[in-house]
Coordinates of C-alpha atoms in Angstrom, one line a residue:
X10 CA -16.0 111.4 170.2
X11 CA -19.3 109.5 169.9
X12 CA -18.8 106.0 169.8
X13 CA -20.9 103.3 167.8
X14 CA -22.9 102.2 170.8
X15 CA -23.7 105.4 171.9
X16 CA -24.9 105.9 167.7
X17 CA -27.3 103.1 168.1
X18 CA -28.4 104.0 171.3
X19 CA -29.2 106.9 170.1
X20 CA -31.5 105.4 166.6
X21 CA -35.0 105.0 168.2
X22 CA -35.2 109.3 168.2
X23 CA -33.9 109.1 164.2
X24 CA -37.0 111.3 162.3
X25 CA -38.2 110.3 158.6
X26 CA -36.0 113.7 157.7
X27 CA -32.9 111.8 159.6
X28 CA -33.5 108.9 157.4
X29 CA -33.4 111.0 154.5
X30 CA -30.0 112.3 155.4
X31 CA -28.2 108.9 156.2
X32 CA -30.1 107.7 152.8
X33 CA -28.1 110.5 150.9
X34 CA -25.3 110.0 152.9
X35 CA -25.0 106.0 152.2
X36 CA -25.8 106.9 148.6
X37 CA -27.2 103.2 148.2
X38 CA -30.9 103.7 148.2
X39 CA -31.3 102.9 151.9
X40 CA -35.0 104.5 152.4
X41 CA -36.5 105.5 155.7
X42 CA -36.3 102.7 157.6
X43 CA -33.0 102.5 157.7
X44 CA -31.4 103.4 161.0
X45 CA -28.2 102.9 162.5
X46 CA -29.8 100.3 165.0
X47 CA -31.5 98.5 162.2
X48 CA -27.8 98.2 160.2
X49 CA -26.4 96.7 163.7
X50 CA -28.9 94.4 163.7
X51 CA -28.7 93.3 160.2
X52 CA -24.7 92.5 160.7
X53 CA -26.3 90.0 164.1
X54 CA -28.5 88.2 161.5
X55 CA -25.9 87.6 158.9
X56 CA -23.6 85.6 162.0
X57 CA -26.9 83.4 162.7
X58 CA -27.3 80.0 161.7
X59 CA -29.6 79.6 158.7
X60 CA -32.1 77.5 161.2
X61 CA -32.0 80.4 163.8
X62 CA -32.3 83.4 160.9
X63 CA -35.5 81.1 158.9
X64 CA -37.3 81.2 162.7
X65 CA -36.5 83.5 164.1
X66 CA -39.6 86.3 164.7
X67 CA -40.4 88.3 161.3
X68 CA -39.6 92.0 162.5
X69 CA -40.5 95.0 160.2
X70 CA -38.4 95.3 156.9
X71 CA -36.9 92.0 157.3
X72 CA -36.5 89.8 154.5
X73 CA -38.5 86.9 155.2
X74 CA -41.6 89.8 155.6
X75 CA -41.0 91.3 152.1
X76 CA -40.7 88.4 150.5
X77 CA -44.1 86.6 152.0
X78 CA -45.8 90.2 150.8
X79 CA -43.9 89.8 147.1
X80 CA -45.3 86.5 146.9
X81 CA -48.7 87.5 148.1
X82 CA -49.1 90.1 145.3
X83 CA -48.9 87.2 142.4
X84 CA -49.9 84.1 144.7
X85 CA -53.7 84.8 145.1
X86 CA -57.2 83.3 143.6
X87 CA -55.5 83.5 140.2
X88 CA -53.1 80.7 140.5
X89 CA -56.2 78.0 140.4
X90 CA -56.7 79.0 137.0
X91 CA -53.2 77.4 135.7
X92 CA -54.9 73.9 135.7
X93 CA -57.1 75.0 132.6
X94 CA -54.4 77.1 131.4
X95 CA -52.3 74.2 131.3
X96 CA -55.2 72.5 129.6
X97 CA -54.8 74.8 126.3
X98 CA -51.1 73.5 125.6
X99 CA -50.6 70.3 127.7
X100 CA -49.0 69.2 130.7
X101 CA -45.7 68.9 128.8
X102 CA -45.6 72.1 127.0
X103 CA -47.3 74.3 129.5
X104 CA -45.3 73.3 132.1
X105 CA -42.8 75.2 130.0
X106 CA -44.9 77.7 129.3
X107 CA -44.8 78.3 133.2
X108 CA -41.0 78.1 133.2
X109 CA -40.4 80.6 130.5
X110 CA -42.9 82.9 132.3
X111 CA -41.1 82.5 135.1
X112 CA -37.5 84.0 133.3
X113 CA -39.3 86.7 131.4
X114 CA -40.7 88.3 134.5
X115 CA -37.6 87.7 136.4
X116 CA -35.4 89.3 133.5
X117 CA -38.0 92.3 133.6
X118 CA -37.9 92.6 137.5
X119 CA -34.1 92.8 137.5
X120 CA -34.4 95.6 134.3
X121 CA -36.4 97.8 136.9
X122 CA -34.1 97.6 139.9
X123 CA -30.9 97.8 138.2
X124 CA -32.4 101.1 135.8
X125 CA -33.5 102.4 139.4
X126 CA -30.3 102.3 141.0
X127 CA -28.4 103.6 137.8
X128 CA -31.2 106.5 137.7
X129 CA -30.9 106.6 141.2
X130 CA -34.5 106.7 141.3
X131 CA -37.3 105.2 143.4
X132 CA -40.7 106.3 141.7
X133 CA -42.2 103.8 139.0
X134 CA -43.5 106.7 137.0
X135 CA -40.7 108.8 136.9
X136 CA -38.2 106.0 136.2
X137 CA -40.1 105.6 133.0
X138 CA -40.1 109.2 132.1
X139 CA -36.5 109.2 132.9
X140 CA -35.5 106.1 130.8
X141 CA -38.3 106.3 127.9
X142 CA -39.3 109.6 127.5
X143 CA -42.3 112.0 127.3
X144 CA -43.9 110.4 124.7
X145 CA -43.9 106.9 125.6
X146 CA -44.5 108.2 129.2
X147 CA -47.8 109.3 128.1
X148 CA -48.4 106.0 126.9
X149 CA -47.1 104.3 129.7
X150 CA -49.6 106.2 132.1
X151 CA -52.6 104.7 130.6
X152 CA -51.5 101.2 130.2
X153 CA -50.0 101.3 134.0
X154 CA -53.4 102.1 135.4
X155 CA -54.9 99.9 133.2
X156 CA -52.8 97.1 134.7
X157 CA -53.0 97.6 138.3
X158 CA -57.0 98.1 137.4
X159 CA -57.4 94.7 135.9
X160 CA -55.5 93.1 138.8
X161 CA -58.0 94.7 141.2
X162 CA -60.6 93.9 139.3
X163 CA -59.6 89.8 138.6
X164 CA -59.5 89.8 142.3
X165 CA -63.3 91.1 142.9
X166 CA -64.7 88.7 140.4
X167 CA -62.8 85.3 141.9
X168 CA -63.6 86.7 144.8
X169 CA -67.3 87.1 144.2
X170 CA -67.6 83.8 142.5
X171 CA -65.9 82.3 145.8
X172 CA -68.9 83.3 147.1
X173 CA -71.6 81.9 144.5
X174 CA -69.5 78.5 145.4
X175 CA -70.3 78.8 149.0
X176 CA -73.8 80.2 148.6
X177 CA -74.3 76.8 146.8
X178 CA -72.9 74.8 149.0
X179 CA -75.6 76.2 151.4
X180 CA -78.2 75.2 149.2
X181 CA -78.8 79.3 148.4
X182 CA -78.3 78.9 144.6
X183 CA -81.4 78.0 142.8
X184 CA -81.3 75.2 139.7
X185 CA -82.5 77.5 137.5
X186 CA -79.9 80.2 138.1
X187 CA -77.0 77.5 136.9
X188 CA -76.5 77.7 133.1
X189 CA -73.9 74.6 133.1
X190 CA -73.7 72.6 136.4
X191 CA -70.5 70.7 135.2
X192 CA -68.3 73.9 135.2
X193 CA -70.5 75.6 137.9
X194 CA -71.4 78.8 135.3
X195 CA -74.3 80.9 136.6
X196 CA -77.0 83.4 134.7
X197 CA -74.7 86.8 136.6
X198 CA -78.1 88.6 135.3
X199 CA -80.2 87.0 137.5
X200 CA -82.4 89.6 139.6
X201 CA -81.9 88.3 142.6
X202 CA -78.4 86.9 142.6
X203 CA -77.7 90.6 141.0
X204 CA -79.5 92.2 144.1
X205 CA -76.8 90.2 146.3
X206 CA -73.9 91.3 144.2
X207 CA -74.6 95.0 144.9
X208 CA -74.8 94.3 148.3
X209 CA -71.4 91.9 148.4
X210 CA -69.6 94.8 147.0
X211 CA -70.8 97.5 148.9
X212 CA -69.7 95.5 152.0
X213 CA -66.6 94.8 151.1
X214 CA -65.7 98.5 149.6
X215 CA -66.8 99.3 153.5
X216 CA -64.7 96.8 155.0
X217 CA -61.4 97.2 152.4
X218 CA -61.8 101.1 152.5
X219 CA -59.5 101.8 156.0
X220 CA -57.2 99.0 155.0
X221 CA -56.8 100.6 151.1
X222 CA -55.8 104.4 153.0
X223 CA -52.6 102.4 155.2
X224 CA -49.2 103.8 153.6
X225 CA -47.4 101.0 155.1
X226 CA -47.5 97.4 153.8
X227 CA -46.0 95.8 157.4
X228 CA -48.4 96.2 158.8
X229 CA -50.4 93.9 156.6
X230 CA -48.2 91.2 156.5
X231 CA -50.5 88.9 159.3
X232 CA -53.0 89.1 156.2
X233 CA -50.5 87.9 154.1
X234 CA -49.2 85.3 155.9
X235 CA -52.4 84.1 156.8
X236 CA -53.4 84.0 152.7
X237 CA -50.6 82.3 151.7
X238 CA -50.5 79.5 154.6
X239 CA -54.3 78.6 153.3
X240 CA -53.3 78.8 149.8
X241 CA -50.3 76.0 150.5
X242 CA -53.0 73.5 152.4
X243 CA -55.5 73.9 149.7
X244 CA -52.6 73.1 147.1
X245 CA -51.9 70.3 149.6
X246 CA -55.2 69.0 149.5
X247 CA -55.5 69.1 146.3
X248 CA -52.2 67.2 145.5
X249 CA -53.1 64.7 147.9
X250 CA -56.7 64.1 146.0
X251 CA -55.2 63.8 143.2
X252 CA -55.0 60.1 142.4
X253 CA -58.7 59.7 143.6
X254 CA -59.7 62.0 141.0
X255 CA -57.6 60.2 138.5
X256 CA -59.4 57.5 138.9
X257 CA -62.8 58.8 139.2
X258 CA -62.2 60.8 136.1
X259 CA -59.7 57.8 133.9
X260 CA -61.4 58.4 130.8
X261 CA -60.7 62.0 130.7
X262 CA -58.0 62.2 127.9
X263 CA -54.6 64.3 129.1
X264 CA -52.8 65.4 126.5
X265 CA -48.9 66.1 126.4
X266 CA -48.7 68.8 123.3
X267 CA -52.0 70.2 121.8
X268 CA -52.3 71.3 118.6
X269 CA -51.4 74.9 118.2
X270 CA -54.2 77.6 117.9
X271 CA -54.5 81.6 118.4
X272 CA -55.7 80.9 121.8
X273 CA -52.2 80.2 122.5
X274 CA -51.2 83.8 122.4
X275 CA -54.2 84.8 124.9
X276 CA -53.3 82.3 127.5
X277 CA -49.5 82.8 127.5
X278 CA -50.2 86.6 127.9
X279 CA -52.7 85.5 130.9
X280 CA -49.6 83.4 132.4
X281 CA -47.5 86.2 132.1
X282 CA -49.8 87.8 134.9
X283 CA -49.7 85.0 136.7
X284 CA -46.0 86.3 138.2
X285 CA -47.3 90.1 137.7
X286 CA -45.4 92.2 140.2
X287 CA -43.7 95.1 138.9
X288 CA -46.0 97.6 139.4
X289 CA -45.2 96.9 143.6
X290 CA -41.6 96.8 143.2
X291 CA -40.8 100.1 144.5
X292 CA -43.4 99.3 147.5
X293 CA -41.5 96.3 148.0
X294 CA -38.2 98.0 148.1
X295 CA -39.3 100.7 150.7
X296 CA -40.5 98.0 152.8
X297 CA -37.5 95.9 153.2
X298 CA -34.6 96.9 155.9
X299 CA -31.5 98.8 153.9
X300 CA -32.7 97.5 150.2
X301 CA -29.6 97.2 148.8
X302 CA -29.5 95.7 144.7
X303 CA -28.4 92.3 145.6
X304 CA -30.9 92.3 148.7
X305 CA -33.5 93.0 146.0
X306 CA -32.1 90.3 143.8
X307 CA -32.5 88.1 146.3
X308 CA -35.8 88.9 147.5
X309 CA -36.6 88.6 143.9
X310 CA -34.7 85.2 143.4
X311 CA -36.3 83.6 146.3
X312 CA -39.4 85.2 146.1
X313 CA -40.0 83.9 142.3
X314 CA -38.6 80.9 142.6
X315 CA -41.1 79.7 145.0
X316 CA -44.0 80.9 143.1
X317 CA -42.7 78.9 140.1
X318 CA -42.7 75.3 142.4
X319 CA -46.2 76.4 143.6
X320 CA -47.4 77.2 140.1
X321 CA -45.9 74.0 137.9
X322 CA -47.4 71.7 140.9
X323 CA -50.8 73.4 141.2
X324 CA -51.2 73.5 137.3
X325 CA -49.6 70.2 136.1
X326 CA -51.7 68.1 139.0
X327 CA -54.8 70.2 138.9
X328 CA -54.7 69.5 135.0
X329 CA -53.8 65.7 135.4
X330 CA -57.0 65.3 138.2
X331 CA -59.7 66.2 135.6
X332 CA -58.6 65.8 132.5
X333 CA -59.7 67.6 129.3
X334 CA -63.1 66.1 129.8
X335 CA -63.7 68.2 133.4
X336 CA -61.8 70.6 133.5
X337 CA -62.6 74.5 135.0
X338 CA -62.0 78.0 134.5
X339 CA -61.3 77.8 138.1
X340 CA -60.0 74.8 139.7
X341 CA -61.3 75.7 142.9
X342 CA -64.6 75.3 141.5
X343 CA -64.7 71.6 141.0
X344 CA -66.6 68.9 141.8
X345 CA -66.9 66.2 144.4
X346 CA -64.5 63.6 143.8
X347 CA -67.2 60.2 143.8
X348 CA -63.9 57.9 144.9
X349 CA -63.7 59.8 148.3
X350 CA -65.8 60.1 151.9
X351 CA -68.0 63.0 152.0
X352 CA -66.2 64.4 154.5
X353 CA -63.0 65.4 152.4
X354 CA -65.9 67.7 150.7
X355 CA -66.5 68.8 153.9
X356 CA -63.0 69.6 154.8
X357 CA -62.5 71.3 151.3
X358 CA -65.4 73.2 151.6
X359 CA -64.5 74.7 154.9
X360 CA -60.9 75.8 153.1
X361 CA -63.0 77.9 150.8
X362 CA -64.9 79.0 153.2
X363 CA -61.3 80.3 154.9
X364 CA -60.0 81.5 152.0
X365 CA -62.7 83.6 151.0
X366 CA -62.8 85.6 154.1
X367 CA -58.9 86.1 153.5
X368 CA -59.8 87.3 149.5
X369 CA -61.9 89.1 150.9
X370 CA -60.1 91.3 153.0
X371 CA -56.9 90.4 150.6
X372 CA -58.1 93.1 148.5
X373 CA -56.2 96.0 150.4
X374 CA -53.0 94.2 149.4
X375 CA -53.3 96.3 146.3
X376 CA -53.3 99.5 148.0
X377 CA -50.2 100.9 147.0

């Protein structure tokens, strides 16, 4: 008789095609990295104290790893646009706005895992097929692709206008080139600044190429990490600046409720995006260690309801700074805050700096 030690000494020799089998065998969606080992050491992590399981080191498929990449998929560049967002409806109504975001996306994450595990199914594509049908497949093709296209593509541009801001900052922007200095708007058809653009992009097509071909998200969690650690001091900073720009800036009106207008319905759709995921569910799910439907909840739970502190801070306090009056397209973007040393400008500029090299490179974090 083969006993359980001998099982799981056995695990480190377990193929993908012995995966397969146990994952049939378990019949509970457990993908290929699930080995008997892996199961053993799961059952050692639940006996830890919550201290000892939070620090303890991040291992591939663990929990704390999927959820930092969850988050990175929604918690990029994007998020410093919530301050004018929050500037169409007010602070007090689009902090709800965020809120009610929040539940619609979690209401349609949990609609996609539990249809996959009734379906027993772990393709986005053919789930739909399976639950919709061939016509609204059909459909469902074009405006999937058209989705994780504009993702990509809201990426590129904050990330190329990242690098405008620092090309300023280095005194490489010409007066001329800037069409409203306030909101830091340049003339994109310039000749020259168009000459750099091609080259910007060809260089980081080069650079994001190898990193868009990986099949495995793990091993780009250090990238994630890394984003999301710069993204949580530049929040910081900013929250901490705060009252000096309320000063600087106490004639800027804040309002609580706006009068309603159709741009309403454009910026509550462009919120909705803010916690846009689904598409990388199923990567998500074959990168987390025996991805169970309340593990997935979980991630899910924990996952969103970070992203939904991060978001109502960022956008309520990056709102309240500037008021109506200064306000950006993209907070990052702002000004110099006149109440404050130059050297916090310094220090903020060298977090851009930071996290434009991580956007940069961030952009393989779409490559399922």
């Amino acid at each position: 008789m083969i006993s359980n030690d001998d099982l799981i000494d056995k695990s480190e020799s377990y193929s993908d095609e012995d995966s397969l089998k146990l994952y049939k065998k378990q019949k509970d969606l457990r993908l290929s990295v699930y080995t008997p080992r892996r199961d053993n050491d799961l059952n050692r992590i639940r006996k830890m104290t919550l201290v000892q399981r939070i620090f303890r080191k991040i291992e591939k498929g663990s929990m704390r790893g999927v959820i930092i990449t969850f988050i990175r998929f929604t918690l990029g560049a994007g998020i410093f646009t919530l301050p004018y967002y929050i500037s169409v409806f007010g602070y007090g109504l689009g902090v709800l706005m965020i809120l009610i975001c929040a539940s619609v996306n979690k209401i349609h994450c949990d609609i996609i895992i539990n249809t996959s595990f009734f379906f027993q199914e772990k393709n986005y594509l053919n789930l739909v097929q399976k639950t919709l049908g061939r016509y609204l497949y059909n459909v469902f093709k074009v405006t999937y692709y058209l989705d994780i296209g504009s993702s990509v593509l809201i990426h590129l541009i904050i990330t190329w206008n990242l690098f405008e801001f620092i090309l300023n900052v280095f005194g490489l922007i010409k007066k001329e080139w800037i069409i409203n200095p306030d909101s830091f708007v340049l003339n994109e058809y310039e000749p020259t600044l168009m000459k750099w653009r091609a080259i910007f992009f060809l260089i980081l097509f080069l650079v994001s190429m190898p990193l868009l071909l990986k099949k495995d998200l793990s091993s780009l969690q250090f990238l994630s990490s890394g984003l999301l650690l710069i993204i949580l001091i530049i929040i910081i900073f900013i929250l901490v600046q705060t009252p000096f720009y309320w000063m600087a800036y106490i004639d800027s009106p804040r309002h609580l409720i706006k009068t309603p207008n159709l741009n309403w319905i454009r910026i509550f759709f462009s919120m909705l995006l803010s916690y846009y995921v689904q598409p990388f569910l199923f990567s998500i799910r074959e990168s987390l260690m025996l991805p169970s439907k309340q593990r997935l909840f979980k991630v899910i739970n924990l996952s969103m309801g970070f992203e939904t502190i991060i978001f109502t801070l960022i956008g309520f306090f990056g709102y309240m700074s500037l008021g109506e009056d200064h306000i950006q397209s993209l907070f990052l973007l702002k000004p110099p805050c006149p109440n404050q040393s130059p050297i916090w400008n310094h220090i903020y500029n060298l977090l851009l700096g930071a996290f434009f090299v991580l956007c940069f490179i961030g952009v393989s974090v779409f490559n399922p």
